[in-house]
Amino acid sequence: GAVVSQHPSRVICKSGTSVKIECRSLDFQATTMFWYRQFPKQSLMLMATSNEGSKATYEQGVEKDKFLINHASLTLSTLTVTSAHPEDSSFYICSARDVAGSSSGANVLTFGAGSRLTVL
Amino acid sequence: QKEVEQDPGPLSVPEGAIVSLNCTYSNSAFQYFMWYRQYSRKGPELLMYTYSSGNKEDGRFTAQVDKSSKYISLFIRDSQPSDSATYLCAGGIGLTGGGNKLTFGTGTQLKVEL
């Protein structure tokens, strides 16, 4: 089945630094990838939709200058948390939809294992 | 009101029990529904997805949708300790519908005890 790899799985950084998280579709091409944020015991909150070859679409309330998304190829999207602060500490998860998709149109997503960011 | 509501639990059951996990939703535009299972510190994995009202069965899992009452359920038969995880329901709108996003519930934490 489809596999999405996310790296790093865990990162600790100092306040004010930037952190890059990679999301790769390993055995399929993904024109669209999604970035979510999840706080403990809370739902997955969609941050942005990453589109290959074009600008990402951000959800309301998500700072695009804070969370830089680049989708340079059909198999790689990156999320960069710029000038990270302790409140950015969270579990970030990406997902991807196979371009072959579902014949019925369902958004069957494959998720990465997530990246836990801790900002000191 | 959240678009997808789900009791966070935790729900604790003995091994072998039938588990019922439920969600309600408010967005009438949802065309399909999904259940994901998420183990601690891992990404969600898809269990099932359904379109229409009714039941869909896959092994020990049965997904049920009642669009008239905006209620979706996941039943797990003969529950096992390995089923212990957080179960997330989600509603989605198809690509042809102009959107391609999933809206998740908060997830229900399930513990199956020996």
PDB file of C-alpha atoms in Angstrom:
ATOM      1  CA  GLY A   1       0.000   0.000   0.000  1.00  0.00           C
ATOM      2  CA  ALA A   2       0.856   3.652  -0.145  1.00  0.00           C
ATOM      3  CA  VAL A   3       3.532   4.796   2.271  1.00  0.00           C
ATOM      4  CA  VAL A   4       4.303   8.299   3.454  1.00  0.00           C
ATOM      5  CA  SER A   5       7.580   8.916   5.212  1.00  0.00           C
ATOM      6  CA  GLN A   6       8.040  11.855   7.528  1.00  0.00           C
ATOM      7  CA  HIS A   7      11.346  13.078   8.892  1.00  0.00           C
ATOM      8  CA  PRO A   8      12.467  13.831  11.512  1.00  0.00           C
ATOM      9  CA  SER A   9      10.178  11.938  13.860  1.00  0.00           C
ATOM     10  CA  ARG A  10      11.299  14.053  16.764  1.00  0.00           C
ATOM     11  CA  VAL A  11      13.143  17.341  16.971  1.00  0.00           C
ATOM     12  CA  ILE A  12      14.093  19.624  19.810  1.00  0.00           C
ATOM     13  CA  CYS A  13      15.224  23.128  19.048  1.00  0.00           C
ATOM     14  CA  LYS A  14      15.926  26.410  20.758  1.00  0.00           C
ATOM     15  CA  SER A  15      13.509  29.278  20.609  1.00  0.00           C
ATOM     16  CA  GLY A  16      14.136  31.497  17.604  1.00  0.00           C
ATOM     17  CA  THR A  17      15.546  28.820  15.351  1.00  0.00           C
ATOM     18  CA  SER A  18      13.887  27.331  12.276  1.00  0.00           C
ATOM     19  CA  VAL A  19      13.006  23.695  11.822  1.00  0.00           C
ATOM     20  CA  LYS A  20      12.288  21.838   8.585  1.00  0.00           C
ATOM     21  CA  ILE A  21      10.091  18.744   8.415  1.00  0.00           C
ATOM     22  CA  GLU A  22      10.017  16.584   5.302  1.00  0.00           C
ATOM     23  CA  CYS A  23       7.137  14.547   3.981  1.00  0.00           C
ATOM     24  CA  ARG A  24       7.779  12.030   1.219  1.00  0.00           C
ATOM     25  CA  SER A  25       5.452   9.722  -0.665  1.00  0.00           C
ATOM     26  CA  LEU A  26       7.560   6.617  -1.155  1.00  0.00           C
ATOM     27  CA  ASP A  27       5.743   4.560  -3.721  1.00  0.00           C
ATOM     28  CA  PHE A  28       3.301   6.941  -5.313  1.00  0.00           C
ATOM     29  CA  GLN A  29       3.073  10.451  -6.646  1.00  0.00           C
ATOM     30  CA  ALA A  30       1.161  13.082  -4.751  1.00  0.00           C
ATOM     31  CA  THR A  31       0.171  16.362  -6.361  1.00  0.00           C
ATOM     32  CA  THR A  32      -1.399  17.352  -3.080  1.00  0.00           C
ATOM     33  CA  MET A  33      -0.139  16.902   0.443  1.00  0.00           C
ATOM     34  CA  PHE A  34      -1.708  18.124   3.632  1.00  0.00           C
ATOM     35  CA  TRP A  35      -0.103  19.364   6.811  1.00  0.00           C
ATOM     36  CA  TYR A  36      -1.844  18.917  10.140  1.00  0.00           C
ATOM     37  CA  ARG A  37      -1.092  19.898  13.669  1.00  0.00           C
ATOM     38  CA  GLN A  38      -2.239  17.860  16.628  1.00  0.00           C
ATOM     39  CA  PHE A  39      -2.194  18.841  20.281  1.00  0.00           C
ATOM     40  CA  PRO A  40      -2.525  16.181  22.985  1.00  0.00           C
ATOM     41  CA  LYS A  41      -6.006  14.717  23.120  1.00  0.00           C
ATOM     42  CA  GLN A  42      -7.161  17.038  20.392  1.00  0.00           C
ATOM     43  CA  SER A  43      -8.187  16.624  16.806  1.00  0.00           C
ATOM     44  CA  LEU A  44      -6.004  16.868  13.763  1.00  0.00           C
ATOM     45  CA  MET A  45      -6.172  20.475  12.663  1.00  0.00           C
ATOM     46  CA  LEU A  46      -5.494  21.105   9.009  1.00  0.00           C
ATOM     47  CA  MET A  47      -2.878  23.817   8.623  1.00  0.00           C
ATOM     48  CA  ALA A  48      -2.389  23.951   4.905  1.00  0.00           C
ATOM     49  CA  THR A  49      -2.734  22.163   1.623  1.00  0.00           C
ATOM     50  CA  SER A  50       0.513  21.777  -0.262  1.00  0.00           C
ATOM     51  CA  ASN A  51       0.246  21.784  -4.037  1.00  0.00           C
ATOM     52  CA  GLU A  52       3.075  20.605  -6.254  1.00  0.00           C
ATOM     53  CA  GLY A  53       4.462  23.445  -8.303  1.00  0.00           C
ATOM     54  CA  SER A  54       2.321  26.158  -6.777  1.00  0.00           C
ATOM     55  CA  LYS A  55       1.778  28.037  -3.560  1.00  0.00           C
ATOM     56  CA  ALA A  56       0.295  26.289  -0.589  1.00  0.00           C
ATOM     57  CA  THR A  57      -3.208  27.075   0.554  1.00  0.00           C
ATOM     58  CA  TYR A  58      -3.337  27.962   4.232  1.00  0.00           C
ATOM     59  CA  GLU A  59      -6.259  27.530   6.574  1.00  0.00           C
ATOM     60  CA  GLN A  60      -7.672  30.531   8.333  1.00  0.00           C
ATOM     61  CA  GLY A  61      -5.552  31.564  11.276  1.00  0.00           C
ATOM     62  CA  VAL A  62      -2.387  29.840  10.097  1.00  0.00           C
ATOM     63  CA  GLU A  63       0.482  32.251   9.462  1.00  0.00           C
ATOM     64  CA  LYS A  64       1.985  31.540   6.088  1.00  0.00           C
ATOM     65  CA  ASP A  65       5.189  33.379   6.954  1.00  0.00           C
ATOM     66  CA  LYS A  66       5.525  31.321  10.082  1.00  0.00           C
ATOM     67  CA  PHE A  67       4.885  27.955   8.495  1.00  0.00           C
ATOM     68  CA  LEU A  68       6.609  27.854   5.127  1.00  0.00           C
ATOM     69  CA  ILE A  69       5.550  25.056   2.837  1.00  0.00           C
ATOM     70  CA  ASN A  70       7.366  23.947  -0.277  1.00  0.00           C
ATOM     71  CA  HIS A  71       6.155  21.199  -2.591  1.00  0.00           C
ATOM     72  CA  ALA A  72       8.918  21.010  -5.138  1.00  0.00           C
ATOM     73  CA  SER A  73       8.226  17.568  -6.532  1.00  0.00           C
ATOM     74  CA  LEU A  74       5.485  14.992  -6.747  1.00  0.00           C
ATOM     75  CA  THR A  75       6.988  13.068  -3.882  1.00  0.00           C
ATOM     76  CA  LEU A  76       8.243  15.710  -1.459  1.00  0.00           C
ATOM     77  CA  SER A  77       6.701  18.482   0.584  1.00  0.00           C
ATOM     78  CA  THR A  78       8.483  20.363   3.351  1.00  0.00           C
ATOM     79  CA  LEU A  79       7.168  22.381   6.267  1.00  0.00           C
ATOM     80  CA  THR A  80       9.516  24.891   7.823  1.00  0.00           C
ATOM     81  CA  VAL A  81       8.598  26.353  11.187  1.00  0.00           C
ATOM     82  CA  THR A  82      10.395  29.683  11.209  1.00  0.00           C
ATOM     83  CA  SER A  83      11.575  31.434  14.349  1.00  0.00           C
ATOM     84  CA  ALA A  84      10.056  28.717  16.454  1.00  0.00           C
ATOM     85  CA  HIS A  85       8.673  29.487  19.888  1.00  0.00           C
ATOM     86  CA  PRO A  86       7.554  27.188  22.708  1.00  0.00           C
ATOM     87  CA  GLU A  87       3.915  27.581  21.655  1.00  0.00           C
ATOM     88  CA  ASP A  88       4.845  25.979  18.325  1.00  0.00           C
ATOM     89  CA  SER A  89       5.647  22.759  20.151  1.00  0.00           C
ATOM     90  CA  SER A  90       3.248  20.175  18.778  1.00  0.00           C
ATOM     91  CA  PHE A  91       2.853  17.005  16.753  1.00  0.00           C
ATOM     92  CA  TYR A  92       2.955  17.805  13.048  1.00  0.00           C
ATOM     93  CA  ILE A  93       1.576  15.242  10.634  1.00  0.00           C
ATOM     94  CA  CYS A  94       1.539  15.214   6.864  1.00  0.00           C
ATOM     95  CA  SER A  95      -0.665  13.239   4.558  1.00  0.00           C
ATOM     96  CA  ALA A  96      -0.787  12.630   0.867  1.00  0.00           C
ATOM     97  CA  ARG A  97      -3.304  11.516  -1.699  1.00  0.00           C
ATOM     98  CA  ASP A  98      -2.225   9.253  -4.500  1.00  0.00           C
ATOM     99  CA  VAL A  99      -2.734  10.961  -7.845  1.00  0.00           C
ATOM    100  CA  ALA A 100      -4.417   7.790  -8.971  1.00  0.00           C
ATOM    101  CA  GLY A 101      -6.744   8.474  -6.099  1.00  0.00           C
ATOM    102  CA  SER A 102     -10.053   6.849  -5.655  1.00  0.00           C
ATOM    103  CA  SER A 103     -12.310   6.385  -8.610  1.00  0.00           C
ATOM    104  CA  SER A 104     -15.156   7.572  -6.455  1.00  0.00           C
ATOM    105  CA  GLY A 105     -13.448  10.806  -5.494  1.00  0.00           C
ATOM    106  CA  ALA A 106     -12.973  10.023  -1.845  1.00  0.00           C
ATOM    107  CA  ASN A 107     -10.033  11.763  -0.297  1.00  0.00           C
ATOM    108  CA  VAL A 108      -8.291   8.618   0.845  1.00  0.00           C
ATOM    109  CA  LEU A 109      -5.234   9.928   2.561  1.00  0.00           C
ATOM    110  CA  THR A 110      -2.136   8.168   3.718  1.00  0.00           C
ATOM    111  CA  PHE A 111      -0.534   9.732   6.747  1.00  0.00           C
ATOM    112  CA  GLY A 112       3.040   9.996   7.801  1.00  0.00           C
ATOM    113  CA  ALA A 113       4.113   8.900  11.262  1.00  0.00           C
ATOM    114  CA  GLY A 114       4.286  12.476  12.469  1.00  0.00           C
ATOM    115  CA  SER A 115       7.016  14.763  13.758  1.00  0.00           C
ATOM    116  CA  ARG A 116       7.076  15.856  17.355  1.00  0.00           C
ATOM    117  CA  LEU A 117       8.526  19.331  17.728  1.00  0.00           C
ATOM    118  CA  THR A 118       9.660  20.628  21.073  1.00  0.00           C
ATOM    119  CA  VAL A 119      10.822  24.216  21.257  1.00  0.00           C
ATOM    120  CA  LEU A 120      12.773  25.085  24.363  1.00  0.00           C
TER     121      LEU A 120
ATOM    122  CA  GLN B   1     -20.269  23.868  17.225  1.00  0.00           C
ATOM    123  CA  LYS B   2     -17.548  21.631  15.836  1.00  0.00           C
ATOM    124  CA  GLU B   3     -18.293  20.060  12.479  1.00  0.00           C
ATOM    125  CA  VAL B   4     -17.441  16.618  13.804  1.00  0.00           C
ATOM    126  CA  GLU B   5     -18.044  15.743  17.430  1.00  0.00           C
ATOM    127  CA  GLN B   6     -16.547  12.729  19.128  1.00  0.00           C
ATOM    128  CA  ASP B   7     -16.375  11.651  22.747  1.00  0.00           C
ATOM    129  CA  PRO B   8     -12.667  11.632  23.677  1.00  0.00           C
ATOM    130  CA  GLY B   9     -13.040   8.780  26.166  1.00  0.00           C
ATOM    131  CA  PRO B  10     -11.075   6.946  27.376  1.00  0.00           C
ATOM    132  CA  LEU B  11     -13.254   3.935  26.732  1.00  0.00           C
ATOM    133  CA  SER B  12     -12.121   0.816  28.537  1.00  0.00           C
ATOM    134  CA  VAL B  13     -13.469  -2.628  27.613  1.00  0.00           C
ATOM    135  CA  PRO B  14     -12.504  -6.223  28.356  1.00  0.00           C
ATOM    136  CA  GLU B  15     -10.917  -8.351  25.680  1.00  0.00           C
ATOM    137  CA  GLY B  16     -13.519  -9.950  23.430  1.00  0.00           C
ATOM    138  CA  ALA B  17     -16.113  -7.224  23.938  1.00  0.00           C
ATOM    139  CA  ILE B  18     -17.952  -5.483  21.139  1.00  0.00           C
ATOM    140  CA  VAL B  19     -16.877  -1.860  20.958  1.00  0.00           C
ATOM    141  CA  SER B  20     -19.063   0.930  19.676  1.00  0.00           C
ATOM    142  CA  LEU B  21     -17.398   4.213  18.719  1.00  0.00           C
ATOM    143  CA  ASN B  22     -19.574   7.104  17.648  1.00  0.00           C
ATOM    144  CA  CYS B  23     -19.451  10.509  16.031  1.00  0.00           C
ATOM    145  CA  THR B  24     -21.970  13.142  15.119  1.00  0.00           C
ATOM    146  CA  TYR B  25     -21.503  15.746  12.452  1.00  0.00           C
ATOM    147  CA  SER B  26     -23.167  18.971  11.448  1.00  0.00           C
ATOM    148  CA  ASN B  27     -21.960  19.565   7.900  1.00  0.00           C
ATOM    149  CA  SER B  28     -24.581  18.286   5.485  1.00  0.00           C
ATOM    150  CA  ALA B  29     -22.087  18.626   2.648  1.00  0.00           C
ATOM    151  CA  PHE B  30     -20.028  15.686   3.830  1.00  0.00           C
ATOM    152  CA  GLN B  31     -20.208  13.023   1.161  1.00  0.00           C
ATOM    153  CA  TYR B  32     -18.110  10.332   2.762  1.00  0.00           C
ATOM    154  CA  PHE B  33     -16.829   9.349   6.143  1.00  0.00           C
ATOM    155  CA  MET B  34     -13.690   7.725   7.345  1.00  0.00           C
ATOM    156  CA  TRP B  35     -12.376   6.003  10.381  1.00  0.00           C
ATOM    157  CA  TYR B  36      -8.703   6.200  11.208  1.00  0.00           C
ATOM    158  CA  ARG B  37      -6.808   4.425  13.958  1.00  0.00           C
ATOM    159  CA  GLN B  38      -3.913   6.213  15.620  1.00  0.00           C
ATOM    160  CA  TYR B  39      -1.493   4.517  17.946  1.00  0.00           C
ATOM    161  CA  SER B  40       0.360   6.641  20.451  1.00  0.00           C
ATOM    162  CA  ARG B  41       2.972   8.895  18.858  1.00  0.00           C
ATOM    163  CA  LYS B  42       2.147   7.611  15.379  1.00  0.00           C
ATOM    164  CA  GLY B  43       0.290   8.963  12.385  1.00  0.00           C
ATOM    165  CA  PRO B  44      -3.292   7.871  11.694  1.00  0.00           C
ATOM    166  CA  GLU B  45      -3.935   4.834   9.508  1.00  0.00           C
ATOM    167  CA  LEU B  46      -7.091   4.373   7.499  1.00  0.00           C
ATOM    168  CA  LEU B  47      -9.459   1.670   8.693  1.00  0.00           C
ATOM    169  CA  MET B  48     -12.551   2.187   6.594  1.00  0.00           C
ATOM    170  CA  TYR B  49     -14.450   4.695   4.558  1.00  0.00           C
ATOM    171  CA  THR B  50     -18.104   4.794   3.626  1.00  0.00           C
ATOM    172  CA  TYR B  51     -20.320   6.850   1.404  1.00  0.00           C
ATOM    173  CA  SER B  52     -23.947   6.134   1.869  1.00  0.00           C
ATOM    174  CA  SER B  53     -26.131   5.438   4.825  1.00  0.00           C
ATOM    175  CA  GLY B  54     -25.961   1.859   5.930  1.00  0.00           C
ATOM    176  CA  ASN B  55     -23.344  -0.595   7.037  1.00  0.00           C
ATOM    177  CA  LYS B  56     -19.983  -1.567   5.636  1.00  0.00           C
ATOM    178  CA  GLU B  57     -18.142  -4.534   7.046  1.00  0.00           C
ATOM    179  CA  ASP B  58     -14.459  -5.415   6.916  1.00  0.00           C
ATOM    180  CA  GLY B  59     -13.359  -8.282   9.101  1.00  0.00           C
ATOM    181  CA  ARG B  60     -14.014  -7.415  12.721  1.00  0.00           C
ATOM    182  CA  PHE B  61     -14.884  -3.827  11.845  1.00  0.00           C
ATOM    183  CA  THR B  62     -18.263  -2.461  10.795  1.00  0.00           C
ATOM    184  CA  ALA B  63     -18.802   1.158   9.838  1.00  0.00           C
ATOM    185  CA  GLN B  64     -22.304   2.534  10.010  1.00  0.00           C
ATOM    186  CA  VAL B  65     -23.621   5.810   8.649  1.00  0.00           C
ATOM    187  CA  ASP B  66     -26.987   7.380   9.309  1.00  0.00           C
ATOM    188  CA  LYS B  67     -27.153  10.551   7.251  1.00  0.00           C
ATOM    189  CA  SER B  68     -30.647  11.387   8.417  1.00  0.00           C
ATOM    190  CA  SER B  69     -29.426  11.821  11.973  1.00  0.00           C
ATOM    191  CA  LYS B  70     -25.859  12.775  11.022  1.00  0.00           C
ATOM    192  CA  TYR B  71     -24.476   9.931  13.066  1.00  0.00           C
ATOM    193  CA  ILE B  72     -21.609   7.590  12.250  1.00  0.00           C
ATOM    194  CA  SER B  73     -20.389   4.582  14.152  1.00  0.00           C
ATOM    195  CA  LEU B  74     -17.586   2.079  14.139  1.00  0.00           C
ATOM    196  CA  PHE B  75     -18.131  -1.323  15.703  1.00  0.00           C
ATOM    197  CA  ILE B  76     -15.275  -3.616  16.629  1.00  0.00           C
ATOM    198  CA  ARG B  77     -16.126  -7.239  17.296  1.00  0.00           C
ATOM    199  CA  ASP B  78     -14.023  -9.551  19.429  1.00  0.00           C
ATOM    200  CA  SER B  79     -11.855  -6.658  20.555  1.00  0.00           C
ATOM    201  CA  GLN B  80      -8.198  -7.355  21.182  1.00  0.00           C
ATOM    202  CA  PRO B  81      -5.569  -5.547  23.265  1.00  0.00           C
ATOM    203  CA  SER B  82      -3.915  -4.616  19.958  1.00  0.00           C
ATOM    204  CA  ASP B  83      -7.027  -2.583  19.155  1.00  0.00           C
ATOM    205  CA  SER B  84      -6.069  -0.187  21.943  1.00  0.00           C
ATOM    206  CA  ALA B  85      -5.557   3.116  20.173  1.00  0.00           C
ATOM    207  CA  THR B  86      -7.275   6.390  19.420  1.00  0.00           C
ATOM    208  CA  TYR B  87      -9.971   6.163  16.768  1.00  0.00           C
ATOM    209  CA  LEU B  88     -10.624   9.239  14.670  1.00  0.00           C
ATOM    210  CA  CYS B  89     -13.701   9.775  12.587  1.00  0.00           C
ATOM    211  CA  ALA B  90     -13.660  12.208   9.715  1.00  0.00           C
ATOM    212  CA  GLY B  91     -16.054  13.679   7.214  1.00  0.00           C
ATOM    213  CA  GLY B  92     -15.013  14.600   3.720  1.00  0.00           C
ATOM    214  CA  ILE B  93     -16.188  16.302   0.587  1.00  0.00           C
ATOM    215  CA  GLY B  94     -15.111  14.796  -2.708  1.00  0.00           C
ATOM    216  CA  LEU B  95     -12.869  16.535  -5.208  1.00  0.00           C
ATOM    217  CA  THR B  96     -15.729  17.001  -7.581  1.00  0.00           C
ATOM    218  CA  GLY B  97     -17.585  18.750  -4.822  1.00  0.00           C
ATOM    219  CA  GLY B  98     -15.123  21.590  -4.793  1.00  0.00           C
ATOM    220  CA  GLY B  99     -13.217  20.574  -1.704  1.00  0.00           C
ATOM    221  CA  ASN B 100     -10.764  17.885  -0.834  1.00  0.00           C
ATOM    222  CA  LYS B 101     -10.328  18.244   2.873  1.00  0.00           C
ATOM    223  CA  LEU B 102     -11.146  15.961   5.705  1.00  0.00           C
ATOM    224  CA  THR B 103     -12.558  17.286   8.962  1.00  0.00           C
ATOM    225  CA  PHE B 104     -11.619  15.157  11.935  1.00  0.00           C
ATOM    226  CA  GLY B 105     -13.208  14.535  15.265  1.00  0.00           C
ATOM    227  CA  THR B 106     -11.073  14.728  18.393  1.00  0.00           C
ATOM    228  CA  GLY B 107     -10.681  10.965  18.507  1.00  0.00           C
ATOM    229  CA  THR B 108     -11.827   8.405  21.074  1.00  0.00           C
ATOM    230  CA  GLN B 109      -9.169   6.655  23.101  1.00  0.00           C
ATOM    231  CA  LEU B 110      -9.908   2.943  23.401  1.00  0.00           C
ATOM    232  CA  LYS B 111      -8.301   0.561  25.867  1.00  0.00           C
ATOM    233  CA  VAL B 112      -8.911  -3.147  25.538  1.00  0.00           C
ATOM    234  CA  GLU B 113      -7.876  -4.913  28.704  1.00  0.00           C
ATOM    235  CA  LEU B 114      -6.888  -8.522  29.219  1.00  0.00           C
TER     236      LEU B 114
END
